[in-house]
Structures are given as structure tokens and as C-alpha cells.
Amino acid sequence: MKDQMLSLRAVKAINWNRLQDDKDLEVWNRLTVNFWLPEKVPLSNDVPSWATLREDERALTIRVFTGLTLLDTIQNAVGAPSLLADAQTPHEEAVLTNIAFMEAVHARSYSSIFSTLCSTKEVDEAFRWSEENPHLQAKAQMILSDYAPGADPLKRKIASVFLESFLFYSGFYLPMYWSSRAKLTNTADLIRLIIRDEAVHGYYIGYKFQHALERESPARQQEVKDYAFALLFDLYEIEARYTAELYDGLGLTEDVKAFLHYNANKALQNLGFEALFPPAACEVNPAILAALSPDSENHDFFSGSGSSYVIGKAVATEDEDWNF
Amino acid sequence: MGGLVYFSSGSGNTARFVARLGLPALRVPQRATETMPAPLTPFVLICPTYADGFGRGAVPKQVIGFLNDPSRRALLRGVIGAGNRSFGATFALSGRVIAEKCAVPWLTSFELAGTEADTLRIRDGLHKFWRETCPTVA
């Protein structure tokens, strides 16, 4: 009798050999190959460099990392799990649980940085600050309201992409800045691993968003798009204030804002939308771009002279599918 | 001017860039079961990047399949890689890998679906490239 009742609605086991969406497996493979833990980065090599920072620079760095910890905490405990309810395939659910777990690894990484470089007192002060800072709290609340149970699945994805591809970058700027000045370079290596993960997350959730949006009516598509741009404006206003409060002291606010504009446009592209900020507002300091993607920039034909080209990494050309 | 061939997956970033570029272009299909385009004149390839943290898998399998054919490969004159700078050292790596593998110039790279500035820069760059390197097809 009990067995019969259970068979009314079969619970399905996930079959990775029957895919409804190839992107699920592609992203699963990318995320699992890229898996890492903070212990693999030799953060303690940054101890001498940390000692060269002024007190205000150290306080800023700890606050920035605490702000990033807060966003990762939200994404781990609320954001990625809230997307599970909207998943269209069992494989999408599996990818989302991977994303949720990696957000916990990211949040945990900042504590590794703190325990390596900072005093307990400094860190406790920064966590208190993160709970009291109105701008940080405002952006967290704005995202959380889109994640709430019963929220619109499309808007939930928009909030998630904005968090992954835009809101982190006011914070990511600082370790890239230090790295461009040859400071805290191991910490920057760890942050680059986080940035790499967030790029896959934003790409994947943006992809799922685009395909869900395609199935909606033109009127609904317009409504969702308007919502996305309005939310980005609101978040940007908060980000601009947060940025000024953090970076005015070092005179870096305008530099950070260019980086925010550039990343806001990339977040919109992940959703399949056009850019919002004009090119002139997105001229990111070349030293920051170089810190973001070291070794990827060399002489290309269009910008350089001559027709020389740069050899890619040997490992990347070893794909067995090439037959010449 | 010479032709363009591109690949774009379900995210559609490269397809949106090529549409804004406004130049005639052939698309390498997303699935192995679909027919490959057969360019008849020299072309530049625009290719997004799917590398893992070690750079493996940078070039999509479909693009490798397209280039494995010697007659198609013989018309390849240059490559433009697309990607996301957030992937660090592997940013737009596919362009550099194809350039090395096929011994053609790596022309440039752009991020995601490109910006307005990228569209102008790459359209101008392509005109200049065809004029300077292949006057017969310019």
C-alpha cells in the first residue's frame, strides 16, 4: 500500500547522460575543474607587504574585504539557493548547488586573509562596520528583496547577475590596485580565483535568464528589461556613495567609478542587454585592467605594428580534437 | 573586403557583436549535426573562449571541427578572440591559440558582446587589415 502511494509521483534521479541543455554540463565541467580552496594560495607571503601599508590603507582593505564577505554570504545562503526553485533541469539544480558552495568558499577565503594578515581587533571592528554601514546594508537589502520567496524568477536572476557581475567590483578594485603596485600580490592571486568563478556564475545565470525571457510575451519582455535597468540605476546610486565613502581618502573614487561603469555594462551583456554607460565613462585605468588579466595582453595586430602574433600557452593547443 | 566567420554559443554574445559590426558573416553552427559553412573567399574568424583555469578547452569543439578541414583552413587570414577579462590570463585565449595553430595573425580581442568602441575599432581594423595584407580582396 505504502509502495503504491509512493509510485504516484516518481522521484527522478539525475541522469547526466541525458541532457536537456548542453550548457549545464559545459558549466558544471568548467566549475568543477576550476575548484580551489584558499589554502592553496600562499597568503602568508603577503605579511611583509601588509606591513608597508599605512594604517588607513589597511583599514580600507579590511573594510572592502568585509563588504565582499557580506555579498558572498548572501549569495551562498540565500541567492544561489533561491534560484533552485526556478531551475528548469535537474542539471541546472546541480550547477546551482556548486555555485552556492563556491560562494561559501569565497566568503571563507576573506577570513583566511584576515587571520593571516590582521589583528582580531581590526577585523572585529570591520565586521561591526559592515553591519552599520548604510550603503552596504542598502545594497544587501535591495538584492535580498528580489530573492525573497515568491519573487519573480526572472527578476531573481537579474538580481543574481548584478550581484555576481557588478556589485563585487567596487571591492575587487582594491586588491587589483594593490597588485598593480606590487603589493599584496598573493592576496590578488586569490581574488583573481574568486573573480574567475563569479564570471562563470554571472555568465551561466545570465544565459538561463536570456532563455527564460525568450519564452515571454513582448510586453513582459519589455517590463523585465525596464526592471533590470531601473534596478541597475538604483544599485549604481548606492555603489557610487559606497565607493566615495571608501575611496575618497585615497583619491581613487573616480578611478573606481570607471571600473564600476565598465562592469555594469558587462553585467548587462550577461543578461543579453545593451550597455548603459558610454565608452568615455568606462575608461578603466590600464594598470587595473592589466592586473585583472595579467599576461593576456600582448602586441595584437590592430593596436601594434607589424603582423607578429603571440603564441598561446602550449597546453591550450593540445586539444585532441585538432587533427593537423 | 574579405569575409568573416564566427562562432557563438547559446549566450549569443559573439552573435550580437557580429550583428552590430554590420558586415556579412557566416556562422559556425552550435551543433555537430548541422552543416558547416563553406567560405569561398579569404576570411577572418571571430571566436569566443571557453578555457578552464589552465587554458584547456579554450577553442570550442565546433570551431576546431571547422578548422580541421584543410580547404576551409586555407582561406583563414586572421583571428579575433572574444572573452571576459575576469578570466585573467586566459582572457580571449582562443584567438591566440588559433593564431598559433593555424599560423595566422592574432588581430585583436574584445570582451563579451563588445562595446560601441570595440565595434568601431574592429570595423576599422578589419578594413585596414584587408587593405594592407590582401589588396586583392580589399
Short mmCIF file of C-alpha atoms in Angstrom, two decimals:
data_model
loop_
_atom_site.label_atom_id
_atom_site.label_comp_id
_atom_site.label_asym_id
_atom_site.label_seq_id
_atom_site.Cartn_x
_atom_site.Cartn_y
_atom_site.Cartn_z
CA MET A 1 0.00 0.00 0.00
CA LYS A 2 2.72 2.39 1.01
CA ASP A 3 4.72 1.45 -2.10
CA GLN A 4 1.75 2.23 -4.32
CA MET A 5 1.31 5.69 -2.85
CA LEU A 6 4.94 6.48 -3.43
CA SER A 7 4.74 5.45 -7.07
CA LEU A 8 2.04 8.07 -7.79
CA ARG A 9 4.69 10.69 -8.32
CA ALA A 10 8.09 9.26 -9.14
CA VAL A 11 11.11 10.98 -7.73
CA LYS A 12 13.63 11.26 -10.52
CA ALA A 13 17.34 10.59 -10.26
CA ILE A 14 19.57 12.94 -12.22
CA ASN A 15 20.95 11.39 -15.42
CA TRP A 16 23.98 13.28 -16.74
CA ASN A 17 23.87 11.20 -19.91
CA ARG A 18 20.51 12.69 -20.89
CA LEU A 19 20.88 16.46 -21.08
CA GLN A 20 18.11 18.93 -21.86
CA ASP A 21 20.61 21.79 -22.05
CA ASP A 22 24.27 21.19 -23.03
CA LYS A 23 25.24 24.41 -21.23
CA ASP A 24 24.55 22.70 -17.88
CA LEU A 25 27.29 20.12 -18.45
CA GLU A 26 29.66 22.67 -20.01
CA VAL A 27 29.38 24.94 -16.96
CA TRP A 28 29.45 22.04 -14.47
CA ASN A 29 32.74 20.88 -16.03
CA ARG A 30 34.19 24.38 -16.01
CA LEU A 31 33.27 24.97 -12.35
CA THR A 32 34.49 21.61 -11.11
CA VAL A 33 37.82 21.81 -12.96
CA ASN A 34 38.32 25.32 -11.56
CA PHE A 35 37.59 24.24 -7.97
CA TRP A 36 40.06 25.66 -5.44
CA LEU A 37 40.46 26.36 -1.72
CA PRO A 38 42.16 29.35 -0.08
CA GLU A 39 44.77 27.05 1.49
CA LYS A 40 46.38 26.65 -1.94
CA VAL A 41 47.34 30.34 -2.07
CA PRO A 42 50.46 31.26 -0.01
CA LEU A 43 48.85 34.26 1.66
CA SER A 44 51.50 34.44 4.37
CA ASN A 45 53.97 35.71 1.75
CA ASP A 46 51.99 38.96 1.89
CA VAL A 47 52.80 39.62 5.55
CA PRO A 48 55.84 41.86 4.78
CA SER A 49 53.85 43.73 2.12
CA TRP A 50 50.92 44.25 4.52
CA ALA A 51 53.33 45.89 6.96
CA THR A 52 54.22 48.53 4.32
CA LEU A 53 50.60 49.77 4.11
CA ARG A 54 49.60 52.82 6.11
CA GLU A 55 47.03 52.37 8.85
CA ASP A 56 44.24 53.98 6.77
CA GLU A 57 45.14 51.74 3.82
CA ARG A 58 44.95 48.66 5.99
CA ALA A 59 41.62 49.72 7.48
CA LEU A 60 40.24 50.36 3.99
CA THR A 61 41.41 46.96 2.77
CA ILE A 62 39.82 45.13 5.70
CA ARG A 63 36.55 47.00 5.22
CA VAL A 64 36.48 46.27 1.50
CA PHE A 65 37.04 42.57 2.17
CA THR A 66 34.35 42.55 4.85
CA GLY A 67 31.91 44.08 2.35
CA LEU A 68 32.80 41.35 -0.14
CA THR A 69 32.32 38.72 2.56
CA LEU A 70 28.81 40.04 3.15
CA LEU A 71 27.89 39.70 -0.54
CA ASP A 72 29.34 36.19 -0.72
CA THR A 73 27.42 35.25 2.40
CA ILE A 74 24.17 36.40 0.79
CA GLN A 75 24.91 34.57 -2.43
CA ASN A 76 25.85 31.37 -0.58
CA ALA A 77 22.98 31.23 1.91
CA VAL A 78 20.16 32.98 0.05
CA GLY A 79 20.93 33.92 -3.57
CA ALA A 80 22.01 30.70 -5.24
CA PRO A 81 19.63 28.52 -3.16
CA SER A 82 16.69 30.81 -4.09
CA LEU A 83 17.40 30.13 -7.79
CA LEU A 84 16.98 26.37 -7.21
CA ALA A 85 13.19 26.67 -7.13
CA ASP A 86 13.22 28.12 -10.68
CA ALA A 87 15.61 25.57 -12.21
CA GLN A 88 14.37 24.08 -15.47
CA THR A 89 16.53 20.95 -15.44
CA PRO A 90 17.97 18.70 -12.69
CA HIS A 91 21.43 19.53 -14.05
CA GLU A 92 20.78 23.22 -13.53
CA GLU A 93 19.99 22.42 -9.89
CA ALA A 94 23.31 20.60 -9.57
CA VAL A 95 25.20 23.57 -11.06
CA LEU A 96 23.42 25.97 -8.70
CA THR A 97 24.42 23.92 -5.66
CA ASN A 98 28.02 24.06 -6.88
CA ILE A 99 27.70 27.84 -7.23
CA ALA A 100 26.24 28.08 -3.71
CA PHE A 101 29.11 26.07 -2.26
CA MET A 102 31.80 28.10 -4.04
CA GLU A 103 30.27 31.28 -2.62
CA ALA A 104 30.86 29.76 0.82
CA VAL A 105 34.49 29.10 -0.19
CA HIS A 106 34.82 32.74 -1.27
CA ALA A 107 33.33 34.05 1.97
CA ARG A 108 35.65 31.72 3.89
CA SER A 109 38.68 32.99 1.91
CA TYR A 110 38.40 36.51 3.27
CA SER A 111 38.64 35.12 6.78
CA SER A 112 41.83 33.30 5.68
CA ILE A 113 43.24 36.64 4.53
CA PHE A 114 42.23 38.25 7.83
CA SER A 115 43.72 35.53 10.01
CA THR A 116 46.97 35.72 8.05
CA LEU A 117 47.41 39.47 7.92
CA CYS A 118 45.31 41.25 10.52
CA SER A 119 44.70 41.51 14.25
CA THR A 120 41.44 40.25 15.75
CA LYS A 121 40.62 43.74 16.93
CA GLU A 122 40.94 45.24 13.44
CA VAL A 123 38.78 42.51 11.95
CA ASP A 124 36.09 42.73 14.63
CA GLU A 125 35.91 46.47 14.05
CA ALA A 126 35.41 45.93 10.30
CA PHE A 127 32.62 43.37 10.79
CA ARG A 128 30.87 45.84 13.08
CA TRP A 129 31.33 48.49 10.41
CA SER A 130 29.76 46.22 7.77
CA GLU A 131 26.65 45.83 9.90
CA GLU A 132 26.35 49.56 10.44
CA ASN A 133 27.33 50.95 7.04
CA PRO A 134 24.11 52.27 5.45
CA HIS A 135 25.26 51.85 1.83
CA LEU A 136 26.45 48.29 2.25
CA GLN A 137 23.27 47.39 4.11
CA ALA A 138 21.10 49.13 1.50
CA LYS A 139 22.52 47.18 -1.43
CA ALA A 140 22.29 43.92 0.52
CA GLN A 141 18.63 44.63 1.34
CA MET A 142 17.80 45.57 -2.24
CA ILE A 143 19.18 42.28 -3.56
CA LEU A 144 17.61 40.24 -0.76
CA SER A 145 14.14 41.60 -1.54
CA ASP A 146 14.48 40.25 -5.09
CA TYR A 147 15.50 36.86 -3.71
CA ALA A 148 12.51 36.64 -1.35
CA PRO A 149 10.20 33.61 -1.59
CA GLY A 150 7.53 34.20 -4.23
CA ALA A 151 9.62 36.76 -6.07
CA ASP A 152 9.59 36.86 -9.87
CA PRO A 153 12.03 34.17 -11.17
CA LEU A 154 13.32 36.47 -13.92
CA LYS A 155 13.91 39.34 -11.52
CA ARG A 156 15.65 36.96 -9.16
CA LYS A 157 18.10 36.08 -11.93
CA ILE A 158 18.65 39.76 -12.70
CA ALA A 159 19.48 40.44 -9.06
CA SER A 160 21.85 37.49 -9.03
CA VAL A 161 23.73 38.61 -12.16
CA PHE A 162 24.01 42.16 -10.84
CA LEU A 163 25.45 40.85 -7.59
CA GLU A 164 27.92 38.50 -9.31
CA SER A 165 28.95 40.75 -12.20
CA PHE A 166 28.57 44.28 -10.81
CA LEU A 167 28.29 44.70 -7.03
CA PHE A 168 31.50 42.84 -6.22
CA TYR A 169 33.65 45.15 -8.29
CA SER A 170 33.80 48.18 -6.00
CA GLY A 171 35.59 45.74 -3.72
CA PHE A 172 37.62 43.80 -6.29
CA TYR A 173 39.14 47.08 -7.45
CA LEU A 174 41.31 47.45 -4.35
CA PRO A 175 43.31 44.18 -4.50
CA MET A 176 43.84 44.82 -8.23
CA TYR A 177 45.09 48.30 -7.35
CA TRP A 178 47.50 46.93 -4.73
CA SER A 179 48.65 44.24 -7.13
CA SER A 180 49.37 46.86 -9.83
CA ARG A 181 51.70 48.48 -7.29
CA ALA A 182 53.33 45.13 -6.45
CA LYS A 183 51.60 44.95 -3.06
CA LEU A 184 49.61 42.03 -1.59
CA THR A 185 50.22 40.05 -4.78
CA ASN A 186 49.30 36.67 -3.27
CA THR A 187 46.05 38.09 -1.98
CA ALA A 188 45.43 39.38 -5.52
CA ASP A 189 46.01 35.85 -6.85
CA LEU A 190 43.30 34.57 -4.52
CA ILE A 191 40.92 37.39 -5.52
CA ARG A 192 41.51 36.54 -9.21
CA LEU A 193 40.29 32.99 -8.48
CA ILE A 194 37.13 34.48 -6.97
CA ILE A 195 36.70 36.84 -9.94
CA ARG A 196 37.05 33.90 -12.33
CA ASP A 197 34.31 31.96 -10.51
CA GLU A 198 31.99 34.96 -10.37
CA ALA A 199 32.44 35.41 -14.13
CA VAL A 200 31.21 31.85 -14.77
CA HIS A 201 28.30 32.34 -12.35
CA GLY A 202 27.21 35.62 -13.99
CA TYR A 203 27.56 34.09 -17.44
CA TYR A 204 25.53 30.98 -16.57
CA ILE A 205 22.72 32.69 -14.70
CA GLY A 206 22.61 35.36 -17.43
CA TYR A 207 22.34 32.61 -20.05
CA LYS A 208 19.45 30.97 -18.17
CA PHE A 209 17.81 34.38 -17.87
CA GLN A 210 18.06 35.05 -21.62
CA HIS A 211 16.44 31.73 -22.45
CA ALA A 212 13.65 32.18 -19.90
CA LEU A 213 13.00 35.70 -21.23
CA GLU A 214 12.73 34.46 -24.83
CA ARG A 215 9.62 32.48 -23.88
CA GLU A 216 7.78 35.57 -22.55
CA SER A 217 5.46 37.93 -24.44
CA PRO A 218 6.94 41.14 -25.91
CA ALA A 219 5.13 43.23 -23.27
CA ARG A 220 6.51 41.11 -20.45
CA GLN A 221 10.00 41.17 -22.01
CA GLN A 222 9.88 44.96 -22.02
CA GLU A 223 8.66 45.07 -18.41
CA VAL A 224 11.51 42.80 -17.28
CA LYS A 225 14.09 44.80 -19.22
CA ASP A 226 12.84 48.09 -17.74
CA TYR A 227 13.04 46.49 -14.32
CA ALA A 228 16.65 45.44 -14.94
CA PHE A 229 17.76 48.93 -15.95
CA ALA A 230 15.85 50.55 -13.07
CA LEU A 231 17.44 48.15 -10.57
CA LEU A 232 20.88 48.82 -12.02
CA PHE A 233 20.33 52.58 -11.64
CA ASP A 234 19.27 52.15 -8.02
CA LEU A 235 22.18 49.87 -7.22
CA TYR A 236 24.58 52.19 -9.02
CA GLU A 237 23.49 55.16 -6.90
CA ILE A 238 24.23 53.20 -3.75
CA GLU A 239 27.52 51.92 -5.21
CA ALA A 240 28.62 55.45 -6.06
CA ARG A 241 28.05 56.57 -2.46
CA TYR A 242 29.69 53.44 -1.05
CA THR A 243 32.67 53.97 -3.34
CA ALA A 244 33.07 57.63 -2.37
CA GLU A 245 32.92 56.79 1.32
CA LEU A 246 35.59 54.12 0.98
CA TYR A 247 37.94 55.55 -1.61
CA ASP A 248 37.80 59.37 -1.25
CA GLY A 249 40.59 59.19 1.31
CA LEU A 250 42.98 57.67 -1.22
CA GLY A 251 41.74 59.88 -4.05
CA LEU A 252 40.66 56.84 -6.05
CA THR A 253 36.88 57.35 -6.26
CA GLU A 254 36.75 58.41 -9.93
CA ASP A 255 39.06 55.58 -10.93
CA VAL A 256 36.84 53.07 -9.12
CA LYS A 257 33.70 54.54 -10.71
CA ALA A 258 35.07 53.99 -14.22
CA PHE A 259 35.63 50.37 -13.17
CA LEU A 260 32.02 50.20 -11.90
CA HIS A 261 30.62 51.55 -15.19
CA TYR A 262 32.67 49.05 -17.16
CA ASN A 263 31.47 46.15 -15.03
CA ALA A 264 27.84 47.34 -15.02
CA ASN A 265 27.92 47.17 -18.82
CA LYS A 266 29.35 43.66 -18.67
CA ALA A 267 26.60 42.59 -16.25
CA LEU A 268 24.01 43.88 -18.74
CA GLN A 269 25.74 41.95 -21.52
CA ASN A 270 25.47 38.76 -19.45
CA LEU A 271 21.71 39.37 -19.43
CA GLY A 272 21.74 39.90 -23.21
CA PHE A 273 21.10 43.66 -22.93
CA GLU A 274 22.97 46.59 -24.44
CA ALA A 275 25.45 48.73 -22.49
CA LEU A 276 24.20 51.60 -20.34
CA PHE A 277 27.34 53.64 -19.65
CA PRO A 278 29.01 55.35 -22.64
CA PRO A 279 32.60 54.43 -23.59
CA ALA A 280 34.01 57.69 -22.18
CA ALA A 281 32.68 56.74 -18.71
CA CYS A 282 34.24 53.28 -18.91
CA GLU A 283 37.87 54.12 -19.46
CA VAL A 284 39.35 51.90 -16.80
CA ASN A 285 42.86 52.59 -15.62
CA PRO A 286 45.06 50.33 -17.82
CA ALA A 287 47.04 49.23 -14.75
CA ILE A 288 43.82 47.82 -13.25
CA LEU A 289 42.93 46.01 -16.47
CA ALA A 290 46.43 44.56 -16.65
CA ALA A 291 46.13 43.40 -13.02
CA LEU A 292 42.80 41.77 -13.83
CA SER A 293 44.11 39.71 -16.74
CA PRO A 294 47.89 39.53 -16.43
CA ASP A 295 49.81 38.04 -19.38
CA SER A 296 46.78 38.07 -21.66
CA GLU A 297 47.67 41.36 -23.29
CA ASN A 298 50.42 41.45 -25.81
CA HIS A 299 51.00 43.06 -29.12
CA ASP A 300 47.97 42.42 -31.26
CA PHE A 301 47.84 43.28 -34.93
CA PHE A 302 45.24 46.05 -34.70
CA SER A 303 46.87 48.04 -31.92
CA GLY A 304 50.50 47.21 -32.58
CA SER A 305 52.81 47.43 -35.51
CA GLY A 306 53.59 44.59 -37.87
CA SER A 307 51.88 41.27 -38.20
CA SER A 308 53.56 39.42 -35.39
CA TYR A 309 51.30 37.36 -33.23
CA VAL A 310 51.67 35.96 -29.81
CA ILE A 311 51.98 32.29 -29.06
CA GLY A 312 49.23 30.95 -26.86
CA LYS A 313 50.02 28.66 -23.97
CA ALA A 314 51.14 25.28 -25.25
CA VAL A 315 48.69 23.46 -23.00
CA ALA A 316 45.79 25.12 -24.77
CA THR A 317 46.77 23.86 -28.21
CA GLU A 318 46.99 20.25 -27.06
CA ASP A 319 43.29 19.60 -27.58
CA GLU A 320 42.98 16.09 -29.03
CA ASP A 321 40.30 17.23 -31.47
CA TRP A 322 42.74 19.14 -33.65
CA ASN A 323 43.74 16.86 -36.50
CA PHE A 324 46.52 18.90 -38.10
CA MET B 1 36.90 43.26 -48.24
CA GLY B 2 37.45 39.68 -47.11
CA GLY B 3 34.83 37.71 -45.26
CA LEU B 4 34.01 36.91 -41.65
CA VAL B 5 33.24 33.60 -39.98
CA TYR B 6 32.20 33.40 -36.32
CA PHE B 7 31.04 31.03 -33.61
CA SER B 8 28.58 31.94 -30.89
CA SER B 9 27.05 29.62 -28.29
CA GLY B 10 23.69 29.87 -26.55
CA SER B 11 24.74 33.00 -24.67
CA GLY B 12 24.75 34.84 -28.03
CA ASN B 13 27.47 37.33 -27.11
CA THR B 14 29.57 36.94 -30.26
CA ALA B 15 26.46 36.84 -32.45
CA ARG B 16 25.33 40.19 -31.00
CA PHE B 17 28.77 41.67 -31.64
CA VAL B 18 28.81 40.47 -35.26
CA ALA B 19 25.29 41.82 -35.82
CA ARG B 20 26.39 45.29 -34.64
CA LEU B 21 29.52 45.09 -36.78
CA GLY B 22 27.14 45.04 -39.73
CA LEU B 23 29.45 43.06 -42.04
CA PRO B 24 28.42 39.90 -43.88
CA ALA B 25 29.40 36.87 -41.83
CA LEU B 26 28.98 33.09 -41.82
CA ARG B 27 28.19 31.30 -38.55
CA VAL B 28 29.77 28.04 -37.46
CA PRO B 29 26.76 26.08 -36.11
CA GLN B 30 26.41 25.21 -32.43
CA ARG B 31 25.85 21.52 -33.07
CA ALA B 32 27.99 18.93 -34.84
CA THR B 33 24.91 17.64 -36.66
CA GLU B 34 24.40 20.95 -38.53
CA THR B 35 26.13 21.82 -41.81
CA MET B 36 29.38 23.78 -41.62
CA PRO B 37 29.59 26.97 -43.68
CA ALA B 38 31.81 26.78 -46.79
CA PRO B 39 33.56 30.11 -47.28
CA LEU B 40 34.77 30.72 -50.86
CA THR B 41 36.96 33.76 -50.18
CA PRO B 42 39.59 34.61 -47.54
CA PHE B 43 38.10 35.35 -44.13
CA VAL B 44 38.81 36.42 -40.57
CA LEU B 45 37.50 34.18 -37.77
CA ILE B 46 35.88 35.59 -34.62
CA CYS B 47 35.89 33.07 -31.80
CA PRO B 48 34.83 33.19 -28.13
CA THR B 49 36.86 31.45 -25.40
CA TYR B 50 35.80 28.59 -23.11
CA ALA B 51 39.09 27.90 -21.34
CA ASP B 52 39.29 26.40 -17.88
CA GLY B 53 41.75 27.76 -15.33
CA PHE B 54 44.61 26.00 -17.11
CA GLY B 55 43.69 27.22 -20.59
CA ARG B 56 42.32 23.84 -21.67
CA GLY B 57 39.31 23.78 -23.95
CA ALA B 58 39.76 27.42 -25.00
CA VAL B 59 38.62 26.82 -28.58
CA PRO B 60 35.08 25.41 -28.95
CA LYS B 61 34.95 21.90 -30.48
CA GLN B 62 32.80 23.15 -33.35
CA VAL B 63 35.46 25.69 -34.33
CA ILE B 64 38.16 23.02 -34.18
CA GLY B 65 35.95 20.89 -36.44
CA PHE B 66 35.57 23.79 -38.85
CA LEU B 67 39.33 24.42 -38.99
CA ASN B 68 40.24 20.75 -39.31
CA ASP B 69 39.08 20.92 -42.93
CA PRO B 70 42.16 21.95 -45.00
CA SER B 71 40.18 23.78 -47.69
CA ARG B 72 38.40 25.98 -45.14
CA ARG B 73 41.61 26.50 -43.17
CA ALA B 74 43.49 27.58 -46.30
CA LEU B 75 41.26 30.69 -46.51
CA LEU B 76 41.80 31.76 -42.88
CA ARG B 77 43.78 35.02 -42.79
CA GLY B 78 43.48 36.20 -39.20
CA VAL B 79 41.65 35.63 -35.93
CA ILE B 80 39.88 37.76 -33.33
CA GLY B 81 39.37 36.27 -29.87
CA ALA B 82 36.48 37.12 -27.58
CA GLY B 83 36.23 36.51 -23.87
CA ASN B 84 36.00 38.07 -20.46
CA ARG B 85 38.91 39.77 -18.74
CA SER B 86 37.60 38.34 -15.47
CA PHE B 87 39.13 35.03 -16.57
CA GLY B 88 42.57 36.52 -16.02
CA ALA B 89 45.47 35.13 -18.03
CA THR B 90 43.18 33.06 -20.25
CA PHE B 91 41.21 36.13 -21.40
CA ALA B 92 40.29 35.68 -25.11
CA LEU B 93 42.83 32.85 -25.27
CA SER B 94 41.06 31.11 -28.17
CA GLY B 95 42.24 33.85 -30.56
CA ARG B 96 45.86 33.31 -29.59
CA VAL B 97 45.57 29.51 -29.73
CA ILE B 98 44.05 29.53 -33.22
CA ALA B 99 46.66 32.05 -34.39
CA GLU B 100 49.42 29.74 -33.26
CA LYS B 101 47.80 26.57 -34.53
CA CYS B 102 46.99 27.98 -37.97
CA ALA B 103 49.97 30.37 -38.28
CA VAL B 104 47.84 33.44 -38.96
CA PRO B 105 47.92 36.85 -37.21
CA TRP B 106 46.06 37.28 -33.93
CA LEU B 107 44.29 40.53 -34.79
CA THR B 108 42.75 41.64 -31.51
CA SER B 109 40.33 40.69 -28.73
CA PHE B 110 37.17 42.07 -27.18
CA GLU B 111 35.02 41.28 -24.15
CA LEU B 112 31.63 39.52 -24.20
CA ALA B 113 29.39 41.17 -26.81
CA GLY B 114 31.85 44.05 -27.28
CA THR B 115 31.32 47.76 -26.65
CA GLU B 116 30.49 50.57 -29.06
CA ALA B 117 34.18 51.40 -29.08
CA ASP B 118 35.08 47.78 -29.91
CA THR B 119 32.65 47.79 -32.84
CA LEU B 120 34.26 50.92 -34.37
CA ARG B 121 37.80 49.79 -33.61
CA ILE B 122 37.33 46.33 -35.08
CA ARG B 123 35.41 47.51 -38.16
CA ASP B 124 38.23 49.99 -38.93
CA GLY B 125 40.85 47.39 -38.10
CA LEU B 126 39.35 44.87 -40.50
CA HIS B 127 39.23 47.40 -43.35
CA LYS B 128 42.84 48.32 -42.73
CA PHE B 129 43.88 44.67 -42.40
CA TRP B 130 42.36 43.62 -45.71
CA ARG B 131 43.79 46.69 -47.47
CA GLU B 132 47.30 46.09 -46.17
CA THR B 133 47.58 42.34 -46.26
CA CYS B 134 45.32 41.17 -49.04
CA PRO B 135 44.88 44.05 -51.52
CA THR B 136 43.16 41.69 -53.96
CA VAL B 137 40.22 41.12 -51.66
CA ALA B 138 40.17 44.58 -50.07
#
